[in-house]
Coordinates of C-alpha atoms in Angstrom, one line a residue:
M11 CA 88.3 119.6 64.1
Y12 CA 88.3 123.1 62.3
T13 CA 87.1 126.0 64.5
I14 CA 86.5 129.9 63.9
A15 CA 87.7 131.8 66.8
P16 CA 85.1 134.0 68.5
D17 CA 87.0 137.1 67.8
A18 CA 88.5 136.2 64.5
R19 CA 88.5 139.0 61.9
I20 CA 86.7 138.6 58.6
A21 CA 87.5 140.0 55.4
I22 CA 84.8 140.8 53.0
I23 CA 86.3 141.2 49.4
G24 CA 84.4 143.2 47.4
L25 CA 81.7 145.8 48.4
G26 CA 78.7 146.1 46.2
Y27 CA 75.5 145.0 46.2
V28 CA 76.3 142.1 47.9
G29 CA 79.5 142.3 50.0
L30 CA 78.6 145.5 51.8
P31 CA 75.3 144.4 53.4
L32 CA 77.2 141.5 54.6
A33 CA 80.2 143.3 56.0
V34 CA 77.3 145.7 57.9
E35 CA 75.9 142.4 59.6
F36 CA 79.1 140.8 60.6
G37 CA 80.4 144.4 61.7
K38 CA 77.7 144.8 64.1
S39 CA 79.0 141.9 66.4
M40 CA 82.6 140.8 64.9
P41 CA 85.7 142.6 63.6
V42 CA 85.3 142.9 60.0
T43 CA 87.4 144.6 57.2
G44 CA 85.7 145.4 53.8
F45 CA 88.2 145.2 50.9
D46 CA 87.4 146.8 47.7
I47 CA 90.0 147.7 44.8
S48 CA 88.3 150.4 44.0
S49 CA 89.8 153.5 46.4
A50 CA 86.8 155.7 45.3
R51 CA 84.5 153.3 46.7
I52 CA 86.5 153.1 50.1
S53 CA 86.8 156.9 50.4
E54 CA 82.8 157.1 49.9
L55 CA 82.0 154.2 52.3
R56 CA 84.2 156.0 55.1
T57 CA 82.2 158.9 54.6
G58 CA 79.0 156.8 55.4
M59 CA 77.6 157.1 52.3
D60 CA 76.7 154.3 49.9
R61 CA 75.6 155.0 46.3
T62 CA 74.2 151.5 45.6
L63 CA 71.6 152.8 48.2
E64 CA 71.6 149.3 49.7
V65 CA 72.8 150.2 53.3
S66 CA 71.8 153.7 55.0
K67 CA 74.3 155.9 56.6
D68 CA 72.6 154.7 60.2
E69 CA 73.0 151.1 59.3
L70 CA 76.8 151.9 58.7
A71 CA 77.5 153.6 61.6
E72 CA 75.8 150.7 63.3
A73 CA 78.4 148.4 62.2
S74 CA 80.7 149.8 64.7
H75 CA 83.4 146.8 64.5
L76 CA 83.9 147.3 60.5
D77 CA 86.7 149.2 58.6
F78 CA 87.4 149.7 55.1
S79 CA 90.5 149.5 53.6
D80 CA 91.8 149.2 49.2
D81 CA 95.1 147.7 50.6
I82 CA 95.1 143.9 50.6
K83 CA 98.3 143.5 52.6
E84 CA 95.8 144.8 55.8
L85 CA 93.8 141.5 55.4
A86 CA 96.8 139.5 56.7
E87 CA 95.3 139.0 60.3
C88 CA 92.2 137.9 58.9
Q89 CA 91.1 134.4 59.4
V90 CA 88.2 134.1 57.2
F91 CA 87.9 135.8 53.9
I92 CA 84.4 136.0 52.5
V93 CA 84.4 136.5 48.5
T94 CA 81.3 138.8 46.7
V95 CA 82.9 139.8 43.7
P96 CA 80.9 139.9 40.5
T97 CA 80.8 136.7 38.0
P98 CA 79.7 138.4 34.8
I99 CA 79.4 137.0 31.4
N100 CA 81.3 138.2 28.4
Q101 CA 80.3 139.3 24.9
H102 CA 79.9 135.5 23.7
K103 CA 77.8 134.7 26.9
Q104 CA 80.4 132.7 28.5
P105 CA 81.7 132.8 32.2
D106 CA 83.9 135.7 33.2
L107 CA 85.8 134.4 36.3
T108 CA 88.4 137.2 36.1
P109 CA 87.2 139.1 39.2
L110 CA 87.4 135.7 40.9
I111 CA 90.6 134.7 39.7
L112 CA 92.0 138.2 40.7
A113 CA 90.6 138.0 44.1
S114 CA 91.5 134.4 44.9
K115 CA 95.2 135.3 43.8
A116 CA 95.2 138.5 45.8
I117 CA 93.6 136.2 49.2
G118 CA 96.3 133.8 48.5
S119 CA 99.0 136.5 48.7
V120 CA 98.1 137.4 52.4
M121 CA 96.3 134.4 54.0
R122 CA 98.2 132.5 56.6
E123 CA 97.7 128.6 57.8
G124 CA 94.3 127.9 59.2
S125 CA 92.5 130.3 57.1
L126 CA 89.1 129.8 55.6
V127 CA 88.3 131.1 52.2
I128 CA 84.2 131.4 51.7
Y129 CA 82.9 132.3 48.3
E130 CA 79.6 133.8 47.6
S131 CA 79.8 134.7 43.8
T132 CA 77.5 132.7 41.5
V133 CA 79.8 130.1 39.9
Y134 CA 78.7 126.7 37.9
P135 CA 79.3 123.4 39.9
G136 CA 82.8 122.7 40.6
A137 CA 84.4 126.0 40.1
T138 CA 85.5 126.9 43.5
E139 CA 87.5 123.9 43.8
E140 CA 88.8 123.4 40.2
V141 CA 89.5 127.2 39.4
C142 CA 90.0 129.0 42.9
V143 CA 91.4 126.5 45.1
P144 CA 94.4 126.0 42.8
L145 CA 95.1 129.8 42.7
L146 CA 94.9 129.9 46.4
E147 CA 97.4 126.9 46.7
E148 CA 99.9 128.3 44.3
A149 CA 99.7 132.0 45.8
S150 CA 100.0 130.9 49.5
G151 CA 102.1 127.9 49.4
L152 CA 99.4 126.1 51.5
T153 CA 97.7 122.6 50.6
Y154 CA 94.0 122.5 50.4
T155 CA 92.3 120.9 53.3
E156 CA 95.4 120.7 55.4
G157 CA 96.9 124.2 55.6
F158 CA 93.8 126.3 54.3
H159 CA 89.9 125.6 54.0
C160 CA 87.3 126.7 51.8
G161 CA 83.6 127.2 51.9
Y162 CA 80.6 128.4 49.5
S163 CA 77.4 130.0 50.9
P164 CA 75.8 131.8 47.9
E165 CA 74.4 135.4 48.0
R166 CA 70.8 135.7 47.7
I167 CA 70.7 139.5 47.6
N168 CA 68.0 141.3 45.8
P169 CA 69.0 144.8 45.0
G170 CA 66.4 147.5 46.0
D171 CA 64.3 145.1 48.3
K172 CA 64.0 146.5 51.7
E173 CA 62.0 143.7 53.0
H174 CA 64.2 140.6 52.3
R175 CA 67.6 141.6 53.7
V176 CA 70.6 139.7 54.4
S177 CA 69.7 138.6 58.0
T178 CA 66.0 137.7 57.0
I179 CA 66.9 135.5 53.6
M180 CA 68.0 131.8 54.5
K181 CA 71.4 130.9 53.8
V182 CA 72.8 127.8 52.1
T183 CA 76.0 126.9 53.4
A184 CA 79.0 124.5 52.9
G185 CA 82.2 123.5 53.4
S186 CA 85.3 121.7 51.9
T187 CA 84.9 118.8 54.6
P188 CA 82.0 117.9 57.2
D189 CA 83.5 120.1 60.0
V190 CA 84.6 123.0 57.9
G191 CA 80.7 123.0 56.8
K192 CA 79.8 122.8 60.0
A193 CA 82.3 126.2 61.1
V194 CA 80.8 128.0 58.2
D195 CA 77.3 127.3 58.9
E196 CA 77.7 128.3 62.4
L197 CA 79.5 131.5 61.3
Y198 CA 76.5 132.5 59.3
A199 CA 74.2 131.7 61.9
R200 CA 75.7 134.3 64.1
V201 CA 73.8 137.0 62.0
I202 CA 71.3 135.0 59.9
T203 CA 68.2 135.3 61.9
A204 CA 66.0 133.4 59.0
G205 CA 68.2 130.3 59.6
T206 CA 70.8 128.4 57.6
H207 CA 70.9 125.1 55.5
L208 CA 74.0 123.0 55.5
A209 CA 74.7 121.5 52.1
S210 CA 76.5 118.1 51.9
S211 CA 79.5 119.7 49.7
I212 CA 80.2 122.7 48.1
R213 CA 79.7 121.7 44.7
V214 CA 75.8 120.7 45.8
A215 CA 75.7 124.5 47.4
E216 CA 77.1 125.8 43.9
A217 CA 74.4 124.1 42.0
A218 CA 71.4 125.0 44.0
K219 CA 72.5 128.8 43.6
V220 CA 72.9 128.4 39.7
I221 CA 69.4 126.7 39.5
E222 CA 67.3 129.2 41.7
N223 CA 67.5 131.8 38.8
T224 CA 67.5 129.4 36.2
Q225 CA 64.0 128.3 37.2
R226 CA 62.9 131.8 37.5
D227 CA 64.3 132.7 34.1
L228 CA 62.5 129.5 32.5
N229 CA 59.1 130.8 34.3
I230 CA 59.7 134.4 32.7
A231 CA 60.8 133.0 29.4
L232 CA 57.4 131.2 29.2
I233 CA 55.2 134.1 30.0
N234 CA 57.2 136.2 27.4
E235 CA 56.5 133.7 24.8
L236 CA 52.9 133.3 25.7
A237 CA 52.9 137.3 25.5
L238 CA 54.5 136.9 21.9
I239 CA 51.3 134.5 21.0
F240 CA 48.8 136.2 23.0
D241 CA 49.8 139.6 20.9
R242 CA 49.1 137.7 17.6
L243 CA 45.7 136.3 18.8
G244 CA 44.7 139.8 19.8
I245 CA 44.5 139.0 23.5
D246 CA 45.6 141.0 26.5
T247 CA 48.3 138.7 28.3
L248 CA 47.8 140.5 31.7
E249 CA 44.0 139.6 31.3
V250 CA 44.7 136.0 30.8
L251 CA 47.4 135.8 33.4
E252 CA 44.9 137.4 35.9
A253 CA 42.2 134.9 34.9
A254 CA 44.8 132.0 35.1
G255 CA 45.8 133.5 38.6
T256 CA 42.7 132.5 40.0
K257 CA 44.0 129.0 40.3
W258 CA 45.5 128.3 43.6
N259 CA 48.8 126.8 42.5
F260 CA 49.4 129.1 39.6
L261 CA 52.6 130.8 39.5
P262 CA 52.4 134.7 39.4
F263 CA 55.0 135.6 36.7
R264 CA 55.0 138.5 34.3
P265 CA 56.3 139.1 31.2
G266 CA 58.9 141.7 30.7
L267 CA 63.0 142.4 30.2
V268 CA 65.1 140.0 32.1
G269 CA 68.2 141.8 33.1
G270 CA 70.3 142.4 36.1
H271 CA 73.3 140.5 37.4
C272 CA 71.5 137.1 38.7
I273 CA 68.6 135.8 36.2
S274 CA 70.1 136.9 32.6
V275 CA 73.4 135.6 33.5
D276 CA 73.5 132.6 36.1
P277 CA 72.0 130.3 33.5
Y278 CA 74.9 130.8 31.2
Y279 CA 77.1 129.3 34.0
L280 CA 75.2 126.2 34.0
T281 CA 74.8 125.8 30.5
H282 CA 78.7 126.2 30.2
K283 CA 79.5 123.8 32.4
A284 CA 77.0 121.4 31.0
Q285 CA 78.3 121.8 27.3
E286 CA 81.8 121.2 28.8
I287 CA 80.8 117.8 30.1
G288 CA 79.2 117.3 26.7
Y289 CA 75.7 117.9 27.1
H290 CA 73.6 120.4 25.0
P291 CA 70.9 122.2 27.5
Q292 CA 68.0 122.7 25.1
V293 CA 65.5 124.3 27.3
I294 CA 67.5 126.6 29.4
L295 CA 69.1 128.0 26.2
S296 CA 65.8 128.3 24.7
G297 CA 64.2 130.1 27.5
R298 CA 67.5 132.4 27.6
Q299 CA 67.0 133.1 23.6
I300 CA 63.5 134.3 24.0
N301 CA 64.2 136.5 27.0
D302 CA 67.4 138.3 25.2
G303 CA 64.8 139.0 22.5
M304 CA 62.3 140.9 24.2
G305 CA 63.9 144.2 24.1
S306 CA 63.7 143.8 20.5
Y307 CA 60.5 142.9 20.3
V308 CA 59.3 145.7 22.2
A309 CA 61.0 148.3 19.8
E310 CA 59.3 146.5 16.9
Q311 CA 55.8 147.0 18.3
V312 CA 56.4 150.9 18.9
I313 CA 57.7 151.1 15.3
K314 CA 54.8 149.3 14.1
M315 CA 52.1 151.5 16.0
L316 CA 54.2 154.8 14.8
T317 CA 54.0 153.2 11.2
R318 CA 50.5 152.8 11.4
R319 CA 49.6 156.5 12.5
R320 CA 52.0 157.4 9.7
I321 CA 54.7 158.9 12.1
H322 CA 57.7 158.6 10.3
V323 CA 60.0 156.4 12.3
A324 CA 63.4 157.9 11.0
G325 CA 63.8 161.3 13.1
A326 CA 61.2 160.1 15.7
N327 CA 61.4 161.5 19.4
V328 CA 61.1 158.2 21.4
L329 CA 61.3 158.8 25.1
I330 CA 62.4 155.7 27.2
L331 CA 61.3 156.0 31.0
G332 CA 63.7 153.9 33.3
L333 CA 67.3 152.4 32.4
A334 CA 67.9 150.5 35.6
F335 CA 67.3 146.8 35.4
K336 CA 64.6 146.7 38.1
E337 CA 62.2 149.4 39.8
N338 CA 63.6 151.9 42.8
C339 CA 67.1 150.6 42.2
P340 CA 70.1 152.3 40.9
D341 CA 71.7 148.6 39.4
L342 CA 72.3 149.3 35.8
R343 CA 74.1 145.9 35.4
N344 CA 73.2 143.9 32.2
T345 CA 70.0 146.1 31.9
R346 CA 68.2 145.0 29.0
V347 CA 66.7 148.5 28.3
V348 CA 69.6 148.8 26.1
D349 CA 68.2 146.5 23.6
I350 CA 65.4 148.8 23.1
I351 CA 67.4 151.8 22.7
A352 CA 70.0 149.9 20.0
E353 CA 66.9 148.7 17.9
L354 CA 65.2 152.0 17.7
E355 CA 68.8 153.7 16.5
T356 CA 68.8 151.1 13.8
Y357 CA 65.6 153.0 12.4
H358 CA 67.2 156.4 13.2
A359 CA 65.0 157.4 15.7
N360 CA 66.1 159.8 18.6
V361 CA 66.1 158.1 21.8
D362 CA 65.8 160.2 25.3
V363 CA 66.3 157.9 28.3
H364 CA 65.1 159.5 31.7
D365 CA 65.8 157.7 35.0
P366 CA 65.9 159.7 38.3
W367 CA 67.4 156.3 39.9
V368 CA 70.8 156.0 38.0
D369 CA 74.1 158.0 38.3
A370 CA 74.4 159.6 34.8
A371 CA 78.1 159.1 35.1
E372 CA 78.0 155.3 35.3
A373 CA 75.5 155.1 32.6
Q374 CA 77.7 157.0 30.3
H375 CA 80.8 154.9 31.4
E376 CA 78.8 151.5 30.9
Y377 CA 76.9 152.0 27.8
G378 CA 77.3 155.3 26.5
I379 CA 74.2 156.7 27.2
T380 CA 73.3 160.0 29.0
P381 CA 70.5 160.1 30.6
T382 CA 68.2 163.1 29.8
E383 CA 67.2 165.0 33.4
N384 CA 65.1 167.7 32.2
L385 CA 61.8 166.6 30.2
E386 CA 59.9 168.7 27.8
P387 CA 56.5 168.7 27.6
G388 CA 54.9 167.9 24.2
R389 CA 58.3 166.6 22.7
Y390 CA 58.0 163.0 22.1
D391 CA 56.6 161.1 19.3
A392 CA 56.5 157.7 21.5
I393 CA 57.1 156.9 25.3
I394 CA 58.0 153.5 26.6
L395 CA 57.5 153.0 30.4
A396 CA 60.4 150.5 30.6
V397 CA 60.9 150.6 34.4
A398 CA 58.2 150.8 37.5
H399 CA 60.0 153.4 39.3
E400 CA 57.7 155.0 42.2
Q401 CA 58.3 158.6 40.6
F402 CA 56.8 157.1 37.0
R403 CA 53.8 155.6 38.6
E404 CA 53.2 158.7 40.7
L405 CA 52.9 160.7 37.4
G406 CA 50.4 158.1 36.3
S407 CA 48.9 158.4 32.4
T408 CA 48.0 161.8 32.7
G409 CA 51.4 163.2 33.5
I410 CA 53.5 160.9 31.1
R411 CA 51.1 162.0 28.4
K412 CA 52.0 165.3 28.5
L413 CA 55.2 164.6 27.6
G414 CA 53.8 163.5 24.4
K415 CA 53.2 165.4 21.3
P416 CA 49.2 165.3 20.6
E417 CA 49.7 162.3 18.5
H418 CA 51.8 160.1 20.3
V419 CA 52.3 156.3 21.0
L420 CA 52.0 155.2 25.0
Y421 CA 53.8 151.9 25.3
D422 CA 53.8 150.4 28.7
I423 CA 56.1 147.4 29.6
K424 CA 55.5 146.8 33.3
S425 CA 51.8 147.1 33.0
V426 CA 52.0 150.0 35.4
L427 CA 49.2 152.0 34.1
P428 CA 45.6 151.3 33.2
K429 CA 44.9 149.2 30.2
D430 CA 42.7 151.7 28.9
D431 CA 45.2 154.6 29.4
V432 CA 48.2 153.2 27.2
D433 CA 47.8 152.2 23.6
A434 CA 49.6 148.7 24.2
R435 CA 51.6 146.8 27.1
L436 CA 53.4 143.8 27.4

């Protein structure tokens, strides 16, 4: 029977949006070492600051059993390793398992007999045991299910959400054997007040995670496609959705840009595995194609409105309000606002981006975009409200329109402003 000692030290590998909140929860009652390859990130956390804004200084202080390290050798005394590194896609929309591979090799170099490695990173069904386990075996010299064990408990963090936190979101758990699964489940039950769900296998848990966001992606794709149809019919999409929403079982999805590290990425992990086994997933890929094209669609709509008003697109000053992938959050991962920018720039428009939440250095590093800090009233030919940050809501249509020229276009992607106060909305 596999057991985790009550005083076992836990290592959390990767201290981003997922790893840090988890480390803090465990660190309130158990010895935890939070590990990250970024020395700057470790230094920052040691001072009590979290640039992701997921954890406050007070919350970090509450985790009295938590320490931080960027030296993998300092994890040698840990029994449990929880991997929370990102699993992105590459430029060809194929899974990029590089962070997962490197983390597995690093853990294998320090883990000892009896260790338990739990993965939280989103992967396709089978990845943990097909990709990660062989790396752990090779680096450690131990044998899977004999010398060490694995578990899987997919992350369900929603960046920027202050209501749904680590402890208040039900956790799916799984292990390499039934008794390991039970140990994994009991470990998370120590900190997850919302409860846990023990899956029968790691593959089941992996599949459950990857379809959570695939389902949402497809629902949003349907609404986005409806928005394209209703636009051609001259019907306001939001009015249609509000009317349809009066039925008790109508799902309240809204059209928009689909970015971030989950919804716009996870489906490609599932389709990759499906194609690997000889099945071409038509519905999932069609939904992805629609959602990936919404940024270009918005840009084209703005260009058409400028043209109708005889405003030259080439040389036009366009302001985009918001760069993060969602409201009230500094997360820039896979933001689709960049698609709007790229399309407008092909028409030689001058595009400024303003976002009070994002880190300017990160925006420049990731996308080559330097956000505009000080906005000049009366400068812009077109304004696109792309992200529903609270600062933009507070400005309202009057405040936002002051930034435009006497004759300008205001396009509201998020339907934040009253219909009659904007020129168009998605």
